[in-house]
PDB file of C-alpha atoms in Angstrom:
ATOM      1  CA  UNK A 230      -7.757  -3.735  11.997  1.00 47.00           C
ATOM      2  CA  UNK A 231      -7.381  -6.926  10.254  1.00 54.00           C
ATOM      3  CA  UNK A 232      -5.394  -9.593  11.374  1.00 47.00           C
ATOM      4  CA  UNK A 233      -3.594 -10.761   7.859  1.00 55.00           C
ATOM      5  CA  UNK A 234      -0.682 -12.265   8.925  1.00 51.00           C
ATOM      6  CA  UNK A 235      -2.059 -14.952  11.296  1.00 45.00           C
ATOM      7  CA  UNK A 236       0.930 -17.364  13.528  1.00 45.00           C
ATOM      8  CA  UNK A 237       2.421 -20.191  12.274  1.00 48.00           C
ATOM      9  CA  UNK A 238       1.670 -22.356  15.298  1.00 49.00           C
ATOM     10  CA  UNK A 239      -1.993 -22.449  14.664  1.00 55.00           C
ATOM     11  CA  UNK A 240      -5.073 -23.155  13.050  1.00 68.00           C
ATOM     12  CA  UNK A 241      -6.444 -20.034  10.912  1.00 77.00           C
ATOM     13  CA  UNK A 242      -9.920 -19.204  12.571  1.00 84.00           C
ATOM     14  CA  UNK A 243     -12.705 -19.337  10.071  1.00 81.00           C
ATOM     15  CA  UNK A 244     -12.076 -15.560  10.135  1.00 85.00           C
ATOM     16  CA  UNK A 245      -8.954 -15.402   9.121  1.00 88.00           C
ATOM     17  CA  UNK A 246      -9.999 -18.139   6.436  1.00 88.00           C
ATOM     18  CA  UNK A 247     -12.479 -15.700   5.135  1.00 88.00           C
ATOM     19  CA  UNK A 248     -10.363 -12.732   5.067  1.00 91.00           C
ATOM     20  CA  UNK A 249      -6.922 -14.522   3.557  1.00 93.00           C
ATOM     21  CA  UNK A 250      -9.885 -16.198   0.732  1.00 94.00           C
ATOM     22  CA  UNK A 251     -11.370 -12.210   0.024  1.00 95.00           C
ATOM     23  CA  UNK A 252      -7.361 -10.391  -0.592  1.00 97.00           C
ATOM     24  CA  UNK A 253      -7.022 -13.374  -3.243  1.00 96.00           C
ATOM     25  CA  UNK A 254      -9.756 -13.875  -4.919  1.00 96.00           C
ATOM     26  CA  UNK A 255     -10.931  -9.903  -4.969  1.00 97.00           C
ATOM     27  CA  UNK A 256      -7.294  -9.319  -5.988  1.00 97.00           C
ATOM     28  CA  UNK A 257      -7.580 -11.578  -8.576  1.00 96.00           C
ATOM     29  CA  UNK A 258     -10.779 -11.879 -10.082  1.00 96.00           C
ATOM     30  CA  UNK A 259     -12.186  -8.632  -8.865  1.00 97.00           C
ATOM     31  CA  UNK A 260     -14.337  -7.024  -6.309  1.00 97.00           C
ATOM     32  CA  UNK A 261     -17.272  -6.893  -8.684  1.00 96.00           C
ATOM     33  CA  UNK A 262     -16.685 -10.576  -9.827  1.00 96.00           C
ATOM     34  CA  UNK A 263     -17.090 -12.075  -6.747  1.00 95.00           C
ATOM     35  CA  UNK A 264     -20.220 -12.615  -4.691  1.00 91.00           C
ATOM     36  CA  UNK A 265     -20.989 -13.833  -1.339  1.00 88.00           C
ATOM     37  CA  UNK A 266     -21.400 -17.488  -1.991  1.00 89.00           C
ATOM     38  CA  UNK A 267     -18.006 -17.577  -3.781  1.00 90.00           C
ATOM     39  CA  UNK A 268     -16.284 -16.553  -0.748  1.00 87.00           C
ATOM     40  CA  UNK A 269     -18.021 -18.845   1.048  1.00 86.00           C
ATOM     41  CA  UNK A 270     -17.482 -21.958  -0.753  1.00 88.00           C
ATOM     42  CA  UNK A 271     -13.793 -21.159  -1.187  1.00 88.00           C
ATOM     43  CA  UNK A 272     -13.152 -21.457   2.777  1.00 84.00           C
ATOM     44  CA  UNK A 273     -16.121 -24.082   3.169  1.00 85.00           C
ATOM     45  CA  UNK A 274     -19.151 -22.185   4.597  1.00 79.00           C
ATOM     46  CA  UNK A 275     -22.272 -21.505   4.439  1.00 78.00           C
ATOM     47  CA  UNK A 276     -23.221 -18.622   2.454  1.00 74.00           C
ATOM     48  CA  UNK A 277     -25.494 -17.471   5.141  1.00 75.00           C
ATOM     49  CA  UNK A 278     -22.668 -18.173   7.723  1.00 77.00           C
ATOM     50  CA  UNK A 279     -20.584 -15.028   6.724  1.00 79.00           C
ATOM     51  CA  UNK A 280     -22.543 -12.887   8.640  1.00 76.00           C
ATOM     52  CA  UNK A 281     -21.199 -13.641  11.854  1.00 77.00           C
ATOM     53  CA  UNK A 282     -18.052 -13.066  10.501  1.00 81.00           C
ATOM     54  CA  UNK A 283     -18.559 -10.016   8.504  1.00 84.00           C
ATOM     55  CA  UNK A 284     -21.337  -6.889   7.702  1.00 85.00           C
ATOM     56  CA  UNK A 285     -21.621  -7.137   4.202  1.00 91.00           C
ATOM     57  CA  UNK A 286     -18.921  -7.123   1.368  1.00 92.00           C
ATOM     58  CA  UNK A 287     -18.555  -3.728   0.764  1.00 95.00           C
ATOM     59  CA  UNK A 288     -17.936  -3.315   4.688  1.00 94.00           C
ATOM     60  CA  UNK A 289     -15.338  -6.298   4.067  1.00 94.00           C
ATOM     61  CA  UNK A 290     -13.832  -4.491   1.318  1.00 97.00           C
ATOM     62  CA  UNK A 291     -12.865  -1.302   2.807  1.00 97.00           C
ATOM     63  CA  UNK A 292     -11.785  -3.380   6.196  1.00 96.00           C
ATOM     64  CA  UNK A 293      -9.139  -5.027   3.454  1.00 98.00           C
ATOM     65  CA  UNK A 294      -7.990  -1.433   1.925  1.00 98.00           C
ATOM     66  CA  UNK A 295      -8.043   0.245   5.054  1.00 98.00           C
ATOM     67  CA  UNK A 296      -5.644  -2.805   6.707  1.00 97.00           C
ATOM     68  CA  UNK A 297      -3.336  -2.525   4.367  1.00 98.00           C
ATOM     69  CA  UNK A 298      -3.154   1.308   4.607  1.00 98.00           C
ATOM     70  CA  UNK A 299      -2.585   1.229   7.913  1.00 98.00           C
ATOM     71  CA  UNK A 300       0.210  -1.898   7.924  1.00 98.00           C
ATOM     72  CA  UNK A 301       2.068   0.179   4.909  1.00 98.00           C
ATOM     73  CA  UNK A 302       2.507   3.533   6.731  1.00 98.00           C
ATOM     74  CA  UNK A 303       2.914   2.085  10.166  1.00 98.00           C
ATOM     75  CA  UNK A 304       6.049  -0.367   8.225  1.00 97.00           C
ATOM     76  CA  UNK A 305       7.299   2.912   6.522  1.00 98.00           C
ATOM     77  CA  UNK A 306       7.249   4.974   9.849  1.00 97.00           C
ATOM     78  CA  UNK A 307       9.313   1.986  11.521  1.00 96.00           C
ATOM     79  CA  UNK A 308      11.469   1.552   9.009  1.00 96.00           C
ATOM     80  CA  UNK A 309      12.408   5.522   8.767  1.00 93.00           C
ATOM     81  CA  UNK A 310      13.317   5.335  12.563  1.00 93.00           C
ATOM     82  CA  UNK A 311      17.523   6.212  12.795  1.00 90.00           C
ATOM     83  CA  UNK A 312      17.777   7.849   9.258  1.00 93.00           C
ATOM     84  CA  UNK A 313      20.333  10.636   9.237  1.00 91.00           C
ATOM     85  CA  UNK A 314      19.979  12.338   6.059  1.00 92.00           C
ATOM     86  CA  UNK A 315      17.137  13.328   4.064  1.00 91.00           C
ATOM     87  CA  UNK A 316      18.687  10.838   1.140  1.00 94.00           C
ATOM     88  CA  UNK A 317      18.577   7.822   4.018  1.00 96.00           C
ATOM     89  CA  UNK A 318      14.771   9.077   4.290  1.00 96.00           C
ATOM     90  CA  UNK A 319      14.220   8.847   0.758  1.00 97.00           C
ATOM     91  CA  UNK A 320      15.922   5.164   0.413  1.00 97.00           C
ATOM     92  CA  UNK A 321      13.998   3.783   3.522  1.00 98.00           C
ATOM     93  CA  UNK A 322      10.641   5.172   2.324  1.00 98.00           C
ATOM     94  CA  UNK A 323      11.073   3.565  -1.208  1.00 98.00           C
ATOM     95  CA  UNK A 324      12.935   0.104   0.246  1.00 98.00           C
ATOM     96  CA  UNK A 325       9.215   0.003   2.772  1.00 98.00           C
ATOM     97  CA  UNK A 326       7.239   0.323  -0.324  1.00 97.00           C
ATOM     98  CA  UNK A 327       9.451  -2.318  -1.929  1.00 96.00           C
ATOM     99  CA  UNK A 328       9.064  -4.997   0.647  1.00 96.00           C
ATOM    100  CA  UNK A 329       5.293  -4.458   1.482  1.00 96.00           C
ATOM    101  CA  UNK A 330       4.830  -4.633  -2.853  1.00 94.00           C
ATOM    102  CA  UNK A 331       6.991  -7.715  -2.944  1.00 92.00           C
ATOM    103  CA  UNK A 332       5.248  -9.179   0.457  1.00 94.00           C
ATOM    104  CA  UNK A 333       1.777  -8.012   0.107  1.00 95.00           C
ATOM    105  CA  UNK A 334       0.876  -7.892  -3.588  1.00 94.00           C
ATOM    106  CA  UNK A 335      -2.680  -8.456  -3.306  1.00 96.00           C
ATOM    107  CA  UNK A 336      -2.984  -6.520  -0.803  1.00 97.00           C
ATOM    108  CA  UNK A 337      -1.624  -3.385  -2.886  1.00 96.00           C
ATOM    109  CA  UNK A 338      -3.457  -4.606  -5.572  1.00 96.00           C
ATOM    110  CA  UNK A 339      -7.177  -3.854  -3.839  1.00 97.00           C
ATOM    111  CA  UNK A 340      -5.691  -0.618  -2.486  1.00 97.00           C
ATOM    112  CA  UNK A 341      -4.985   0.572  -6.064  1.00 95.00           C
ATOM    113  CA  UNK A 342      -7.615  -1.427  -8.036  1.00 95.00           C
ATOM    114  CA  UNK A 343     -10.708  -1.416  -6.194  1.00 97.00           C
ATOM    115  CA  UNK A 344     -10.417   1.496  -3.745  1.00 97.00           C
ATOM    116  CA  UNK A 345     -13.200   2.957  -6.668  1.00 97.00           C
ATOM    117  CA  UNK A 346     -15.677   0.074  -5.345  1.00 98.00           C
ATOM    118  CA  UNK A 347     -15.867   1.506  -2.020  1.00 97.00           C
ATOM    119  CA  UNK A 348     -18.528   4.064  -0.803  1.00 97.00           C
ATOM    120  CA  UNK A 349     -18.100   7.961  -0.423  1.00 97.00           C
ATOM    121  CA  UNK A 350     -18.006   7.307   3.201  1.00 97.00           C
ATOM    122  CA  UNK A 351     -15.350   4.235   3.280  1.00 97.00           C
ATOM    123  CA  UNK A 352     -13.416   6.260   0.843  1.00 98.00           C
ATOM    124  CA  UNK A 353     -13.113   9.551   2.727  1.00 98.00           C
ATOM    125  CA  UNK A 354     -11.732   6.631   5.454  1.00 98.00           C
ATOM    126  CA  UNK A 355      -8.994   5.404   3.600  1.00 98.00           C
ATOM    127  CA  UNK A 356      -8.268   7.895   1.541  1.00 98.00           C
ATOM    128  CA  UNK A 357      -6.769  10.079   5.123  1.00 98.00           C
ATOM    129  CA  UNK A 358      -4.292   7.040   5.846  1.00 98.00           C
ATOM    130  CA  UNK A 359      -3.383   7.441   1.766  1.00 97.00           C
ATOM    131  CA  UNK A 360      -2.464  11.332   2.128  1.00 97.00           C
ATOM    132  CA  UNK A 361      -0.836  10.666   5.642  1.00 98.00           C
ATOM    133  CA  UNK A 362       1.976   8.381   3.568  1.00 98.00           C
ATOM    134  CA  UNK A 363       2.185  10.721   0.888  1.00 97.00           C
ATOM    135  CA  UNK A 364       2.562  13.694   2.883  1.00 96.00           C
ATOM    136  CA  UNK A 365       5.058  11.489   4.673  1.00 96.00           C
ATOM    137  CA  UNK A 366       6.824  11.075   1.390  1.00 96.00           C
ATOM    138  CA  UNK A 367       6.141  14.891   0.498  1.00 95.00           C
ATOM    139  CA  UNK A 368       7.955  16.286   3.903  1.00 93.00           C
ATOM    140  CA  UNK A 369      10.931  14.009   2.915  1.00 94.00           C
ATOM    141  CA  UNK A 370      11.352  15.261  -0.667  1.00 94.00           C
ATOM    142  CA  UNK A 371      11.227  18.414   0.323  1.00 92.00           C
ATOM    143  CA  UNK A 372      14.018  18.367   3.340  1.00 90.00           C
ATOM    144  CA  UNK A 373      15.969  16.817   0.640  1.00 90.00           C
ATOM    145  CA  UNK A 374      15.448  19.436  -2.326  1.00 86.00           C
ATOM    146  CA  UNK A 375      16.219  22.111   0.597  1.00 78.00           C
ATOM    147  CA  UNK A 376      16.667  21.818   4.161  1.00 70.00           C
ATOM    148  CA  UNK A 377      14.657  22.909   6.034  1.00 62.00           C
ATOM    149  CA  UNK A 378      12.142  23.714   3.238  1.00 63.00           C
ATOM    150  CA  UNK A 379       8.572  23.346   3.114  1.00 64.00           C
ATOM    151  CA  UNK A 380       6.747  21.436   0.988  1.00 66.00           C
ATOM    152  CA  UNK A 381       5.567  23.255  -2.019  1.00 80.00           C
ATOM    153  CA  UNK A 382       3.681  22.783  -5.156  1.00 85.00           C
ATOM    154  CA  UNK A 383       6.552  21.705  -7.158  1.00 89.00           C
ATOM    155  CA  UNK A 384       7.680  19.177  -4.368  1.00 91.00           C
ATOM    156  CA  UNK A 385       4.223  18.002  -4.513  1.00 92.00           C
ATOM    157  CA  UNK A 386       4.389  17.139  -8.564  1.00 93.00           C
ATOM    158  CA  UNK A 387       7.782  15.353  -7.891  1.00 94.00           C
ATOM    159  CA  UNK A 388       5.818  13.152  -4.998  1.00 96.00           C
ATOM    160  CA  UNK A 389       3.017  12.138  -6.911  1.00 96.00           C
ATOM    161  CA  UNK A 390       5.201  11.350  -9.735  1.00 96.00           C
ATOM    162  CA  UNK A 391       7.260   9.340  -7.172  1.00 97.00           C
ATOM    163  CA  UNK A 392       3.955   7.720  -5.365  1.00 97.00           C
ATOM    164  CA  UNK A 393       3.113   6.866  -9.123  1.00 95.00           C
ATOM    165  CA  UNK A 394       5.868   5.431  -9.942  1.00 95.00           C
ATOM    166  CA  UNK A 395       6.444   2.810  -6.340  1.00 96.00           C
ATOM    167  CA  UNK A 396       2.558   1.641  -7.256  1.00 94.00           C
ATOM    168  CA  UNK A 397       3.549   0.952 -10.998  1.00 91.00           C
ATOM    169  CA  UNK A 398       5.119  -1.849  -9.849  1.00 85.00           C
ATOM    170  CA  UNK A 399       2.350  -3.947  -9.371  1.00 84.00           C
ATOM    171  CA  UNK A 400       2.661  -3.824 -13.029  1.00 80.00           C
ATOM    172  CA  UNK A 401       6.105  -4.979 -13.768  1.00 78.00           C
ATOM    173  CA  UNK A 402       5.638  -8.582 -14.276  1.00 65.00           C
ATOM    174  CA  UNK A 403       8.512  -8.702 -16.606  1.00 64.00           C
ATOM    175  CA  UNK A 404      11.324  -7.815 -14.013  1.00 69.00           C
ATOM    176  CA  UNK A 405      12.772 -10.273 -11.643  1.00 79.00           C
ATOM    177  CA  UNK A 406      15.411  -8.698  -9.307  1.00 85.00           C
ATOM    178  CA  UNK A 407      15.900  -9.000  -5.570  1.00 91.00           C
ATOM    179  CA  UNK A 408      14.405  -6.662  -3.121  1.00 93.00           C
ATOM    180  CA  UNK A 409      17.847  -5.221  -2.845  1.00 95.00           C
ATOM    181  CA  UNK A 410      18.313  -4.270  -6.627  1.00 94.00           C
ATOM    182  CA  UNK A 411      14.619  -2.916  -6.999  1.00 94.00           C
ATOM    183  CA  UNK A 412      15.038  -0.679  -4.254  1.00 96.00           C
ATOM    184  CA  UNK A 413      18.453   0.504  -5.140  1.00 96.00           C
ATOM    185  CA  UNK A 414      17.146   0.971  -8.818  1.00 94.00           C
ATOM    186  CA  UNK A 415      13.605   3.278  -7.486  1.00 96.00           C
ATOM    187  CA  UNK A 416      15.488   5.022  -5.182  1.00 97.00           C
ATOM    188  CA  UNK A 417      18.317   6.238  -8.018  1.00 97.00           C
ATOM    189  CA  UNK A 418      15.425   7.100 -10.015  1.00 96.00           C
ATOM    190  CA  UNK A 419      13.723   9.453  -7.173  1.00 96.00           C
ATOM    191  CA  UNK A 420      17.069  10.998  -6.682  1.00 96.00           C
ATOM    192  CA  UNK A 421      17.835  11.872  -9.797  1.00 95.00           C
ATOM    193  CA  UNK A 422      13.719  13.380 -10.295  1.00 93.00           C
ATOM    194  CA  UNK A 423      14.803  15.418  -7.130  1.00 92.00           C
ATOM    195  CA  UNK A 424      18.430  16.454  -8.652  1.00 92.00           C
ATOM    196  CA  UNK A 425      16.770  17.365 -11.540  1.00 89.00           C
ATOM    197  CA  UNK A 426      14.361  19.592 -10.209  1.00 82.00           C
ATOM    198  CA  UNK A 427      16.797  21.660  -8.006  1.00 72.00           C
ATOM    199  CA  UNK A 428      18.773  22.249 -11.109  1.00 59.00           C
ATOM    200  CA  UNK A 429      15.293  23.818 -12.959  1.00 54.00           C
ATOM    201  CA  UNK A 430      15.700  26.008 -10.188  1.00 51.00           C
ATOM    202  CA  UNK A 431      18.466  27.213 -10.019  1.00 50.00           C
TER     203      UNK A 431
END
């Protein structure tokens, strides 16, 4: 895995240089847009240089999506530790969602953007750590719909509706509220999609 978040106290390794220059500039210019010799003159090497450092892009790509993944469902599975209630669940899933958006927005942004860029075989990769958080998310719904309960087809609309909505936020330029307020706001929202759907039942 990726080291991302490199410590304060010192120098980034031409590595880490490399990696920190990919998340931006793929994040915001593009996977397609950006070549070999643009990461390379961003962090002050040699084009032929990256090589030691990495396989190829596309192998640097999925390293970046698969990363981030990982650090998002290994955060939310952290974060869950001590809930109570299935509605504790639900806020702690949505508040580590929050944070890692707020935190690690290009990061999210390659995950949602440019997983399509990656090969069948890097895909099939990264796309087991996606349904291991959403089936995280799916379990929770569905303790909280009914206790007890097991995740069914309509609990699986509500979470991809839900999943749907927590990555929408890379699109919310418009709003500024603190991490606080955003999570308080999503998780009232997934509640009331969950109260909702227990009354359709009934």
């Amino acid at each position: 895995m990726l080291a991302i978040h490199a410590s304060t106290h010192s120098p980034l390794s031409a590595r880490d240089r490399l990696v920190h220059a990919a998340v931006e500039l793929f994040a915001t210019r593009g996977f397609q847009a950006i070549g070999l010799r643009d990461l390379a003159g961003h962090v002050g090497l040699q084009a032929g240089s990256l090589y030691h450092h990495i396989e190829n892009k596309q192998c640097l790509l999925f390293e970046l999506i698969e990363s981030a993944l990982s650090d998002l469902l290994i955060i939310t599975r952290r974060r869950m530790k001590g809930a109570r209630t299935p509605a504790e669940r639900v806020r702690r899933f949505v508040h580590a969602f929050v944070s890692f958006t707020l935190n690690d927005r290009h990061r999210l942004i390659l995950v949602t953007r440019e997983f399509v860029n990656l090969d069948e075989v890097h895909q099939q990769h990264a796309d087991k750590l996606k349904r291991a958080h959403h089936a995280l998310l799916n379990e929770i719904i569905a303790e909280q719909r009914e206790p007890k309960s097991q995740p069914n087809a309509e609990t699986g609309l509500i979470t991809h509706a839900v999943m749907g909505m927590l990555y929408g936020q890379l699109h919310w330029n418009e709003l500024e509220m603190s991490e606080q307020h955003l999570t308080e706001l999503l998780t009232g929202c997934v509640m009331r999609m969950i109260a909702s759907s227990k009354e359709d039942v009934r």
